[in-house]
């Protein structure tokens, strides 16, 4: 059972456009929702994260929108640039369960291509 | 550079064989997490160690095992390898958390395992 569903699988956006990636979760115990960016040959790197007590978080060109009632969250990349071309993963973590616990459940990823 | 070191970067081995993947966490991080990344399953959590002790288990096969040593490095052992075990294996580390914290997990660059 996939607990975090991510769409679309791939996305092509013109430079300067808005990239939107959506995720939906099922487990109501999730309480932390990070997005990771992965370039080819590299490990995932944290991009931005949100807690369910806020509906939006913005960092530079990246914004997370969160809808707790719908159990959905999305990543918006404004003014998309070719350097943003990467695979993006949404993830979720259940309620804190002990020292050092950071067990993430990932979506299957979205390959973003930003074309000039 | 995340500060998490994984070796080797690439590994090619035959079915039925056994391999060991190694991970050195960031300095000071007590937790080590292992993830498997395949094209069809995405990033799947395998197992977590905290300060030498197993803390959480995910979708880890019985043929796979891990340990964390006193110097905090970790090894993932994969035995009786099958073609389907071919994947990227990532290690991540994080600091100790007390109470609820947004403790970021830092990922290594992964080991690409190819079983032929």
Short mmCIF file of C-alpha atoms in Angstrom, two decimals:
data_model
loop_
_atom_site.label_atom_id
_atom_site.label_comp_id
_atom_site.label_asym_id
_atom_site.label_seq_id
_atom_site.Cartn_x
_atom_site.Cartn_y
_atom_site.Cartn_z
CA UNK A 1 0.00 0.00 0.00
CA UNK A 2 1.53 3.25 -1.15
CA UNK A 3 1.04 5.79 1.60
CA UNK A 4 2.15 8.86 -0.33
CA UNK A 5 0.92 9.30 -3.90
CA UNK A 6 2.76 11.76 -6.10
CA UNK A 7 1.83 13.20 -9.47
CA UNK A 8 2.71 13.80 -12.19
CA UNK A 9 5.42 11.27 -12.89
CA UNK A 10 7.13 13.72 -15.24
CA UNK A 11 6.75 17.39 -15.99
CA UNK A 12 8.08 19.66 -18.70
CA UNK A 13 7.94 23.39 -18.04
CA UNK A 14 9.18 26.38 -19.99
CA UNK A 15 11.80 28.56 -18.37
CA UNK A 16 10.07 31.18 -16.27
CA UNK A 17 6.94 29.10 -15.85
CA UNK A 18 5.42 27.58 -12.72
CA UNK A 19 6.06 23.94 -11.89
CA UNK A 20 3.43 22.24 -9.73
CA UNK A 21 3.82 18.81 -8.17
CA UNK A 22 1.09 17.25 -6.06
CA UNK A 23 1.09 14.69 -3.30
CA UNK A 24 -1.63 12.98 -1.31
CA UNK A 25 -1.26 10.91 1.81
CA UNK A 26 -3.43 8.47 3.68
CA UNK A 27 -1.84 8.07 7.09
CA UNK A 28 -3.24 10.69 9.47
CA UNK A 29 -0.28 10.05 11.78
CA UNK A 30 1.99 11.90 9.37
CA UNK A 31 2.95 15.24 10.82
CA UNK A 32 5.95 16.45 8.84
CA UNK A 33 6.08 16.83 5.07
CA UNK A 34 9.42 17.52 3.40
CA UNK A 35 10.24 17.82 -0.27
CA UNK A 36 13.52 16.48 -1.57
CA UNK A 37 15.39 17.37 -4.74
CA UNK A 38 17.61 14.81 -6.41
CA UNK A 39 20.03 15.41 -9.26
CA UNK A 40 21.38 12.51 -11.33
CA UNK A 41 24.12 10.65 -9.49
CA UNK A 42 23.39 12.40 -6.21
CA UNK A 43 21.43 11.58 -3.11
CA UNK A 44 18.17 13.36 -2.25
CA UNK A 45 18.63 16.74 -0.58
CA UNK A 46 16.04 18.52 1.55
CA UNK A 47 14.48 21.42 -0.34
CA UNK A 48 11.68 22.66 1.87
CA UNK A 49 9.39 21.20 4.53
CA UNK A 50 6.10 21.98 6.23
CA UNK A 51 4.21 21.01 9.36
CA UNK A 52 0.43 20.49 9.23
CA UNK A 53 -0.32 23.46 11.48
CA UNK A 54 0.37 25.88 8.60
CA UNK A 55 -1.22 25.98 5.17
CA UNK A 56 1.68 27.43 3.23
CA UNK A 57 5.42 27.84 3.48
CA UNK A 58 7.56 29.81 1.10
CA UNK A 59 11.32 29.79 0.65
CA UNK A 60 12.53 31.83 -2.28
CA UNK A 61 10.96 30.47 -5.45
CA UNK A 62 9.70 27.33 -3.71
CA UNK A 63 6.32 27.16 -1.96
CA UNK A 64 4.56 24.29 -0.24
CA UNK A 65 0.78 24.45 -0.02
CA UNK A 66 -0.82 22.14 2.51
CA UNK A 67 -4.47 21.08 2.80
CA UNK A 68 -4.90 19.05 5.95
CA UNK A 69 -8.57 18.20 5.46
CA UNK A 70 -7.93 16.89 1.96
CA UNK A 71 -4.66 15.24 3.04
CA UNK A 72 -2.87 16.83 0.14
CA UNK A 73 0.19 18.99 -0.28
CA UNK A 74 1.93 20.45 -3.27
CA UNK A 75 5.18 22.04 -4.34
CA UNK A 76 5.15 25.13 -6.50
CA UNK A 77 8.33 26.29 -8.20
CA UNK A 78 7.94 29.84 -9.43
CA UNK A 79 10.03 31.24 -12.29
CA UNK A 80 11.33 27.74 -13.05
CA UNK A 81 14.92 27.62 -14.31
CA UNK A 82 16.84 24.96 -16.27
CA UNK A 83 18.93 24.41 -13.12
CA UNK A 84 15.76 23.23 -11.38
CA UNK A 85 15.66 20.21 -13.69
CA UNK A 86 15.81 17.29 -11.27
CA UNK A 87 13.64 14.64 -9.69
CA UNK A 88 11.48 15.87 -6.83
CA UNK A 89 10.18 13.64 -4.08
CA UNK A 90 7.53 14.46 -1.56
CA UNK A 91 7.77 12.63 1.72
CA UNK A 92 6.01 12.28 5.03
CA UNK A 93 7.07 11.32 8.51
CA UNK A 94 4.86 9.96 11.23
CA UNK A 95 4.53 11.50 14.65
CA UNK A 96 7.82 11.64 16.49
CA UNK A 97 8.44 8.21 17.93
CA UNK A 98 11.77 8.30 19.64
CA UNK A 99 15.23 9.77 19.69
CA UNK A 100 16.71 10.11 16.26
CA UNK A 101 13.63 8.81 14.50
CA UNK A 102 13.28 10.17 10.99
CA UNK A 103 11.59 7.37 9.10
CA UNK A 104 10.40 8.90 5.84
CA UNK A 105 7.80 7.56 3.44
CA UNK A 106 8.47 8.89 -0.04
CA UNK A 107 6.32 9.50 -3.06
CA UNK A 108 7.56 7.90 -6.28
CA UNK A 109 9.06 11.10 -7.60
CA UNK A 110 8.47 13.62 -10.37
CA UNK A 111 11.08 14.19 -13.03
CA UNK A 112 11.04 17.90 -13.84
CA UNK A 113 12.57 19.22 -17.03
CA UNK A 114 12.74 22.97 -17.47
CA UNK A 115 13.37 23.90 -21.08
CA UNK A 116 14.90 27.21 -22.17
CA UNK B 1 28.51 17.51 -0.08
CA UNK B 2 26.13 16.16 2.58
CA UNK B 3 28.91 14.80 4.77
CA UNK B 4 27.56 11.24 4.49
CA UNK B 5 29.99 8.90 2.76
CA UNK B 6 28.96 5.69 1.04
CA UNK B 7 31.23 3.10 -0.48
CA UNK B 8 31.50 1.68 -3.00
CA UNK B 9 29.76 3.94 -5.53
CA UNK B 10 29.15 1.10 -7.94
CA UNK B 11 28.98 -2.63 -7.44
CA UNK B 12 28.38 -5.35 -9.99
CA UNK B 13 27.91 -8.88 -8.77
CA UNK B 14 26.33 -12.15 -9.77
CA UNK B 15 23.10 -13.69 -8.55
CA UNK B 16 23.48 -15.68 -5.37
CA UNK B 17 26.39 -13.63 -4.12
CA UNK B 18 26.69 -11.53 -0.98
CA UNK B 19 27.81 -7.89 -0.80
CA UNK B 20 28.40 -5.32 1.91
CA UNK B 21 27.63 -1.65 1.52
CA UNK B 22 29.25 0.82 3.86
CA UNK B 23 28.08 4.15 5.22
CA UNK B 24 29.89 6.74 7.31
CA UNK B 25 27.41 9.24 8.80
CA UNK B 26 28.02 12.93 9.30
CA UNK B 27 30.17 13.73 12.27
CA UNK B 28 28.00 13.73 15.38
CA UNK B 29 24.98 12.03 13.82
CA UNK B 30 23.84 9.02 15.82
CA UNK B 31 21.13 7.76 13.50
CA UNK B 32 21.71 5.94 10.24
CA UNK B 33 18.91 5.06 7.83
CA UNK B 34 19.10 2.80 4.81
CA UNK B 35 16.86 3.31 1.79
CA UNK B 36 16.51 1.38 -1.46
CA UNK B 37 15.67 3.29 -4.63
CA UNK B 38 14.37 1.43 -7.64
CA UNK B 39 12.58 2.70 -10.73
CA UNK B 40 9.27 1.03 -9.95
CA UNK B 41 9.20 1.30 -6.14
CA UNK B 42 10.83 4.66 -5.59
CA UNK B 43 12.63 5.29 -2.29
CA UNK B 44 11.80 2.61 0.26
CA UNK B 45 12.89 2.73 3.89
CA UNK B 46 14.78 -0.40 4.88
CA UNK B 47 16.11 -0.02 8.40
CA UNK B 48 17.30 2.50 10.98
CA UNK B 49 20.04 2.24 13.57
CA UNK B 50 20.50 4.63 16.43
CA UNK B 51 23.74 4.65 18.39
CA UNK B 52 24.43 1.02 17.58
CA UNK B 53 20.95 -0.35 18.13
CA UNK B 54 18.27 -1.23 15.62
CA UNK B 55 15.50 1.35 15.99
CA UNK B 56 13.04 0.77 13.16
CA UNK B 57 12.49 -1.68 10.34
CA UNK B 58 10.79 -1.07 7.06
CA UNK B 59 10.50 -3.18 3.93
CA UNK B 60 13.73 -5.04 4.46
CA UNK B 61 14.02 -8.58 3.15
CA UNK B 62 15.22 -11.36 5.43
CA UNK B 63 18.20 -11.79 3.08
CA UNK B 64 19.29 -8.29 4.04
CA UNK B 65 20.77 -7.24 7.36
CA UNK B 66 22.52 -4.23 8.76
CA UNK B 67 24.55 -3.16 11.73
CA UNK B 68 26.00 -0.02 13.21
CA UNK B 69 29.42 -0.14 14.79
CA UNK B 70 30.78 1.71 17.86
CA UNK B 71 32.35 4.34 15.60
CA UNK B 72 28.79 4.86 14.21
CA UNK B 73 29.53 3.71 10.68
CA UNK B 74 27.00 1.26 9.32
CA UNK B 75 27.03 -1.67 6.94
CA UNK B 76 24.19 -3.12 4.92
CA UNK B 77 24.68 -6.75 4.03
CA UNK B 78 22.79 -8.19 1.08
CA UNK B 79 22.95 -11.93 0.54
CA UNK B 80 21.62 -14.51 -1.93
CA UNK B 81 21.31 -11.67 -4.38
CA UNK B 82 18.63 -11.73 -7.05
CA UNK B 83 18.26 -9.70 -10.22
CA UNK B 84 15.48 -7.72 -8.56
CA UNK B 85 17.86 -6.46 -5.89
CA UNK B 86 19.51 -4.23 -8.47
CA UNK B 87 18.90 -0.71 -7.22
CA UNK B 88 20.43 2.36 -5.69
CA UNK B 89 20.99 2.02 -1.96
CA UNK B 90 21.13 5.21 0.04
CA UNK B 91 22.27 5.84 3.53
CA UNK B 92 21.09 8.88 5.46
CA UNK B 93 22.07 10.20 8.85
CA UNK B 94 20.55 12.60 11.32
CA UNK B 95 21.33 14.03 14.74
CA UNK B 96 19.70 12.84 17.91
CA UNK B 97 16.31 14.39 18.44
CA UNK B 98 14.74 15.12 21.78
CA UNK B 99 11.03 15.76 21.69
CA UNK B 100 9.56 16.86 18.39
CA UNK B 101 12.13 18.35 16.03
CA UNK B 102 12.49 18.90 12.33
CA UNK B 103 15.69 16.94 12.21
CA UNK B 104 16.87 16.86 8.64
CA UNK B 105 18.19 13.61 7.27
CA UNK B 106 21.28 14.00 5.10
CA UNK B 107 21.67 11.49 2.31
CA UNK B 108 24.84 10.04 0.89
CA UNK B 109 25.41 9.72 -2.85
CA UNK B 110 24.34 6.11 -2.86
CA UNK B 111 25.70 2.77 -4.00
CA UNK B 112 24.45 1.53 -7.33
CA UNK B 113 24.15 -2.25 -7.14
CA UNK B 114 23.80 -4.24 -10.32
CA UNK B 115 23.09 -7.95 -10.02
CA UNK B 116 23.77 -9.90 -13.21
#
